[in-house]
Amino acid sequence: MQIILDTRGLQMSVRNFCFLISDEKENESRLIHPNRVSSFLITSPSRISTPALILAAEYQIPVILCNQTGRPVVRMWSSSFVNTSLLRRKQYHFCESTQAMQWAKGIIQKKVNGQTGNLLYLAGRKPAIARQVNEANDRIEVQAAILEPETATNIAEAKKRILSFEAYAAAHYWQLAGKRLPQPYTFNGRVKRNPEDAFNACINYLYGMLRNQVETAILSFGLDPALGIMHRDGYKMPSLVFDMMEPFRPVMDRLLFTAILGKDLPEEIMDRKATLPRITKEGRRVLIQLFNNRMHTRATLADNSLLLNNLILGEVKKLTDKIKQQ
């Protein structure tokens, strides 16, 4: 399970080879064996002892520090996450191969399939948009055939076609989804940084937690998270993480759509008194609980049905196996 430290002043130390998490204000504490922990997510100022960090490293438990929007800013992990340099060299060569473009095409197709499935889900809840959804899904299917990357003359052109298809599908997806949600979650488009509306703030927060899960899986298999295939390489850019997140983003979208339509979120989820609009502490608590529950329930990706956490690991393993064949 993922342990969330989201209350100011929490302390984490070690007792009897277990993690001891204490709240002095509430005079409460709990012992947790390392075998029960998949990761630590710290979203509020806390005191973490050196022995606790060492114990986490020994059990290959990542410790992730996030800002108030849920974006990870510090990650600590065991040096044993780093695999052999041979795998990294093969990864570099794979990224410039036609096999990589085939992998990228499959990843984006899975993402778009998830998006079209989400639109059908919304149409089922909002019959008035059924015709628009069917028309949008038909246009996306036609565009997929036009932008077939196999007909590209080089790697750069193939990548451009794949990203063009992804952007085309996303434009139709968000345009329809954003206008059909109830207030205060209606939105006009995706805003990735410092959004002022509730939907974009919530989906960014969920994506931030998804990024933690995906990056941990990539590191555990020994791949370089910064060496991407579709997303551009750059300083402080975990490009492969963003690549691997793509087919799982619609899962987070569906989670949020369901919570909004089911009225599972607080009525006042945005803290408007902050310098920049952000999610309230109660709102973050609910999103974290929804996310953790979703990670341990079944999801389906390309006819493969597993716990979502295991699906992520499975996709990373498939990519690792392809790279090893280089």
Coordinates of C-alpha atoms in Angstrom, one line a residue:
M1 CA 0.0 0.0 0.0
Q2 CA 1.0 3.6 -0.5
I3 CA 1.5 5.6 2.7
I4 CA 0.4 9.3 2.5
L5 CA 1.9 11.8 4.9
D6 CA -0.4 14.8 4.3
T7 CA -0.7 16.3 7.8
R8 CA 1.8 19.0 9.0
G9 CA 4.1 17.8 11.7
L10 CA 3.9 14.0 11.2
Q11 CA 7.1 12.1 12.2
M12 CA 8.4 8.9 10.7
S13 CA 11.1 6.9 12.5
V14 CA 11.9 3.2 13.0
R15 CA 11.0 0.9 15.8
N16 CA 11.6 -2.9 15.9
F17 CA 12.5 -2.9 12.2
C18 CA 9.2 -1.3 11.3
F19 CA 8.2 2.2 10.3
L20 CA 6.7 4.2 13.2
I21 CA 4.5 7.1 12.1
S22 CA 3.6 9.5 14.9
D23 CA 1.3 12.5 15.3
E24 CA 2.2 14.3 18.4
K25 CA -0.7 16.7 18.3
E26 CA -3.2 13.9 18.2
N27 CA -1.0 11.6 20.5
E28 CA -1.4 8.8 17.9
S29 CA 1.1 6.4 16.4
R30 CA 1.1 3.3 14.2
L31 CA 3.7 0.7 13.3
I32 CA 3.9 -0.6 9.7
H33 CA 6.1 -3.4 8.5
P34 CA 8.1 -2.6 5.3
N35 CA 6.6 -5.5 3.5
R36 CA 3.2 -3.8 3.6
V37 CA 4.5 -0.5 2.0
S38 CA 4.8 0.1 -1.8
S39 CA 5.8 3.8 -1.5
F40 CA 5.7 6.9 0.7
L41 CA 4.1 10.0 -0.6
I42 CA 4.8 13.2 1.4
T43 CA 2.6 16.2 0.7
S44 CA 3.0 18.2 3.9
P45 CA 6.0 19.3 6.1
S46 CA 7.0 16.2 8.0
R47 CA 10.1 14.9 10.0
I48 CA 11.6 11.8 8.5
S49 CA 14.5 10.1 10.4
T50 CA 17.7 8.8 8.6
P51 CA 17.0 5.2 9.8
A52 CA 13.5 5.4 8.2
L53 CA 15.0 6.5 4.9
I54 CA 17.6 3.7 5.1
L55 CA 14.9 1.1 5.9
A56 CA 12.9 2.3 2.9
A57 CA 16.0 2.0 0.7
E58 CA 16.7 -1.6 2.0
Y59 CA 13.2 -2.6 1.0
Q60 CA 13.3 -0.6 -2.3
I61 CA 10.5 1.6 -1.1
P62 CA 10.5 5.0 -2.9
V63 CA 10.0 8.1 -0.8
I64 CA 8.4 10.9 -2.9
L65 CA 8.0 14.5 -1.8
C66 CA 5.3 16.5 -3.6
N67 CA 4.3 20.1 -3.7
Q68 CA 0.7 21.2 -2.9
T69 CA -0.5 20.4 -6.4
G70 CA 0.6 16.8 -6.1
R71 CA 3.6 17.2 -8.5
P72 CA 6.6 15.2 -7.3
V73 CA 9.6 17.4 -6.6
V74 CA 12.0 15.0 -4.8
R75 CA 12.3 11.2 -5.1
M76 CA 14.6 9.0 -3.0
W77 CA 15.2 5.4 -3.8
S78 CA 17.6 2.6 -3.3
S79 CA 20.7 2.5 -5.5
S80 CA 19.8 -1.1 -6.3
F81 CA 17.0 0.3 -8.6
V82 CA 19.8 1.0 -11.1
N83 CA 20.3 -2.0 -13.3
T84 CA 23.2 -2.8 -15.6
S85 CA 24.6 -0.3 -18.0
L86 CA 24.0 -2.8 -20.8
L87 CA 20.3 -2.4 -20.5
R88 CA 20.6 1.4 -20.6
R89 CA 22.7 1.2 -23.8
K90 CA 20.1 -1.1 -25.4
Q91 CA 17.4 1.4 -24.4
Y92 CA 19.2 4.2 -26.1
H93 CA 19.4 2.3 -29.4
F94 CA 15.8 1.1 -29.1
C95 CA 14.5 4.6 -28.8
E96 CA 15.8 5.4 -32.4
S97 CA 14.4 2.2 -34.0
T98 CA 11.4 1.4 -36.0
Q99 CA 10.4 -1.1 -33.2
A100 CA 10.1 1.9 -30.9
M101 CA 7.7 3.6 -33.2
Q102 CA 5.6 0.5 -33.3
W103 CA 5.6 0.5 -29.5
A104 CA 4.7 4.2 -29.4
K105 CA 1.8 3.6 -31.9
G106 CA 0.4 0.9 -29.6
I107 CA 0.7 3.0 -26.5
I108 CA -1.2 5.9 -28.1
Q109 CA -3.8 3.7 -29.6
K110 CA -4.5 2.3 -26.1
K111 CA -4.8 5.8 -24.8
V112 CA -7.2 6.8 -27.6
N113 CA -9.2 3.7 -27.1
G114 CA -9.6 4.6 -23.4
Q115 CA -10.6 8.1 -24.3
T116 CA -13.3 7.0 -26.8
G117 CA -14.5 4.5 -24.1
N118 CA -14.8 7.4 -21.7
L119 CA -16.8 9.4 -24.2
L120 CA -19.2 6.5 -24.6
Y121 CA -19.5 6.3 -20.8
L122 CA -20.4 10.0 -20.6
A123 CA -22.9 9.5 -23.4
G124 CA -24.5 6.8 -21.4
R125 CA -24.9 9.2 -18.5
K126 CA -25.8 12.2 -20.7
P127 CA -27.8 10.8 -23.7
A128 CA -28.1 14.3 -25.2
I129 CA -24.4 14.1 -26.3
A130 CA -24.6 10.6 -27.8
R131 CA -24.8 11.8 -31.4
Q132 CA -21.8 14.1 -30.9
V133 CA -19.8 11.3 -29.2
N134 CA -20.5 8.9 -32.0
E135 CA -19.5 11.5 -34.6
A136 CA -16.3 12.4 -32.7
N137 CA -15.3 8.7 -32.4
D138 CA -15.9 8.1 -36.1
R139 CA -13.6 11.1 -37.0
I140 CA -10.9 9.8 -34.6
E141 CA -11.1 6.3 -36.3
V142 CA -10.7 7.8 -39.7
Q143 CA -7.8 9.9 -38.6
A144 CA -6.0 6.9 -37.2
A145 CA -5.9 5.3 -40.6
I146 CA -4.7 8.5 -42.3
L147 CA -1.8 8.9 -39.9
E148 CA -0.6 5.3 -40.1
P149 CA 3.1 5.6 -39.0
E150 CA 4.2 2.6 -41.0
T151 CA 4.0 4.6 -44.2
A152 CA 6.4 7.2 -42.9
T153 CA 9.8 7.5 -44.6
N154 CA 11.8 8.0 -41.4
I155 CA 11.6 7.9 -37.6
A156 CA 11.0 11.6 -37.2
E157 CA 8.1 11.5 -39.5
A158 CA 6.6 8.5 -37.9
K159 CA 6.8 10.1 -34.5
K160 CA 5.2 13.3 -35.8
R161 CA 2.3 11.3 -37.2
I162 CA 1.8 9.5 -33.9
L163 CA 1.8 12.7 -31.9
S164 CA -0.5 14.4 -34.5
F165 CA -3.0 11.6 -34.0
E166 CA -2.8 11.8 -30.3
A167 CA -3.4 15.6 -30.4
Y168 CA -6.3 15.3 -32.8
A169 CA -8.0 12.7 -30.6
A170 CA -7.4 14.7 -27.4
A171 CA -8.9 17.9 -28.9
H172 CA -12.2 16.1 -29.6
Y173 CA -12.1 14.3 -26.3
W174 CA -11.6 17.2 -24.0
Q175 CA -14.0 19.5 -26.0
L176 CA -16.8 17.1 -25.5
A177 CA -16.0 16.0 -21.9
G178 CA -15.4 19.5 -20.6
K179 CA -18.7 21.0 -21.5
R180 CA -20.9 18.1 -20.2
L181 CA -19.8 17.9 -16.6
P182 CA -21.9 19.6 -13.9
Q183 CA -20.7 22.8 -12.2
P184 CA -18.2 23.5 -10.8
Y185 CA -16.3 21.0 -12.9
T186 CA -17.2 22.3 -16.4
F187 CA -14.1 23.4 -18.2
N188 CA -13.1 24.7 -21.7
G189 CA -9.8 22.9 -22.2
R190 CA -6.9 21.2 -20.5
V191 CA -4.7 23.4 -18.4
K192 CA -1.5 21.6 -17.2
R193 CA 0.1 24.3 -15.0
N194 CA -1.6 26.3 -12.3
P195 CA -5.2 25.7 -13.4
E196 CA -7.9 27.8 -11.8
D197 CA -10.8 25.4 -12.5
A198 CA -11.7 22.4 -10.3
F199 CA -11.5 19.7 -13.0
N200 CA -8.0 20.5 -14.3
A201 CA -6.7 20.9 -10.7
C202 CA -8.1 17.5 -9.8
I203 CA -7.0 15.6 -12.9
N204 CA -3.5 17.1 -12.6
Y205 CA -3.4 15.9 -9.0
L206 CA -4.4 12.4 -10.1
Y207 CA -1.9 12.4 -12.9
G208 CA 0.8 13.4 -10.4
M209 CA 0.1 10.3 -8.3
L210 CA 0.0 8.2 -11.5
R211 CA 3.4 9.5 -12.4
N212 CA 4.8 8.3 -9.1
Q213 CA 3.5 4.8 -9.7
V214 CA 4.8 4.7 -13.3
E215 CA 8.2 6.1 -12.5
T216 CA 8.6 3.6 -9.6
A217 CA 7.8 0.7 -12.0
I218 CA 10.3 2.0 -14.6
L219 CA 13.1 2.3 -12.1
S220 CA 12.4 -1.1 -10.7
F221 CA 13.0 -2.7 -14.1
G222 CA 16.3 -0.8 -14.5
L223 CA 15.2 1.5 -17.3
D224 CA 16.2 5.2 -17.6
P225 CA 13.1 7.2 -16.9
A226 CA 14.5 10.3 -18.7
L227 CA 15.1 8.5 -22.0
G228 CA 11.8 8.8 -23.8
I229 CA 10.5 7.7 -27.2
M230 CA 7.7 10.1 -27.9
H231 CA 8.1 12.9 -25.4
R232 CA 11.2 15.1 -26.0
D233 CA 14.3 14.5 -23.9
G234 CA 15.2 17.5 -21.7
Y235 CA 16.5 18.6 -18.4
K236 CA 14.4 17.5 -15.5
M237 CA 12.1 15.7 -18.0
P238 CA 11.3 12.0 -17.2
S239 CA 10.3 11.5 -20.8
L240 CA 9.8 7.7 -20.6
V241 CA 7.5 8.2 -17.6
F242 CA 5.3 10.5 -19.6
D243 CA 5.3 8.0 -22.5
M244 CA 4.3 5.1 -20.3
M245 CA 1.6 7.1 -18.5
E246 CA -0.3 7.7 -21.7
P247 CA -2.6 4.6 -21.8
F248 CA -3.3 5.0 -18.1
R249 CA -4.4 8.6 -18.2
P250 CA -7.9 7.7 -19.4
V251 CA -8.2 5.4 -16.4
M252 CA -7.6 8.5 -14.1
D253 CA -10.1 10.5 -16.3
R254 CA -12.8 7.9 -15.8
L255 CA -12.1 7.8 -12.1
L256 CA -12.6 11.6 -11.9
F257 CA -15.7 11.6 -14.2
T258 CA -17.3 8.9 -12.0
A259 CA -16.5 10.7 -8.8
I260 CA -17.9 14.0 -10.2
L261 CA -21.1 12.4 -11.5
G262 CA -21.5 10.4 -8.4
K263 CA -21.0 13.5 -6.2
D264 CA -18.2 11.8 -4.3
L265 CA -16.1 15.0 -4.1
P266 CA -16.5 17.9 -1.6
E267 CA -18.8 20.7 -2.7
E268 CA -16.0 23.3 -2.1
I269 CA -12.9 21.5 -3.5
M270 CA -10.9 24.6 -4.4
D271 CA -9.1 26.8 -1.9
R272 CA -9.7 30.3 -3.4
K273 CA -7.9 32.1 -0.6
A274 CA -4.5 30.7 -1.6
T275 CA -2.2 32.8 -3.7
L276 CA -2.8 30.3 -6.5
P277 CA -6.1 28.4 -6.6
R278 CA -5.5 24.9 -5.3
I279 CA -7.3 21.9 -4.0
T280 CA -8.4 21.9 -0.3
K281 CA -6.9 19.5 2.2
E282 CA -10.2 17.6 2.3
G283 CA -10.3 17.5 -1.5
R284 CA -6.8 16.1 -1.6
R285 CA -7.7 13.5 1.0
V286 CA -10.6 12.3 -1.1
L287 CA -8.6 12.2 -4.3
I288 CA -5.8 10.2 -2.6
Q289 CA -8.3 7.7 -1.3
L290 CA -10.0 7.3 -4.7
F291 CA -6.6 6.8 -6.3
N292 CA -5.4 4.2 -3.9
N293 CA -8.6 2.3 -4.2
R294 CA -8.4 2.4 -8.0
M295 CA -4.8 1.1 -8.0
H296 CA -6.0 -2.0 -6.2
T297 CA -9.0 -2.8 -8.4
R298 CA -9.1 -4.4 -11.8
A299 CA -8.7 -2.4 -15.0
T300 CA -8.6 -3.6 -18.6
L301 CA -6.0 -2.6 -21.2
A302 CA -6.0 -4.2 -24.6
D303 CA -8.1 -7.2 -23.3
N304 CA -5.7 -7.7 -20.4
S305 CA -7.5 -7.4 -17.1
L306 CA -5.5 -7.1 -13.9
L307 CA -5.2 -4.9 -10.8
L308 CA -4.3 -1.5 -12.1
N309 CA -0.9 -1.5 -10.3
N310 CA -0.1 -4.9 -11.9
L311 CA -1.1 -3.6 -15.3
I312 CA 1.4 -0.8 -15.0
L313 CA 4.1 -3.2 -14.1
G314 CA 3.1 -5.4 -16.9
E315 CA 3.4 -2.7 -19.5
V316 CA 6.8 -1.7 -18.3
K317 CA 7.9 -5.3 -18.4
K318 CA 6.8 -5.7 -22.0
L319 CA 8.8 -2.7 -23.0
T320 CA 11.9 -3.9 -21.1
D321 CA 11.6 -7.3 -22.9
K322 CA 11.5 -5.5 -26.3
I323 CA 14.6 -3.5 -25.4
K324 CA 16.5 -6.6 -24.2
Q325 CA 16.0 -8.1 -27.6
Q326 CA 18.0 -5.4 -29.3

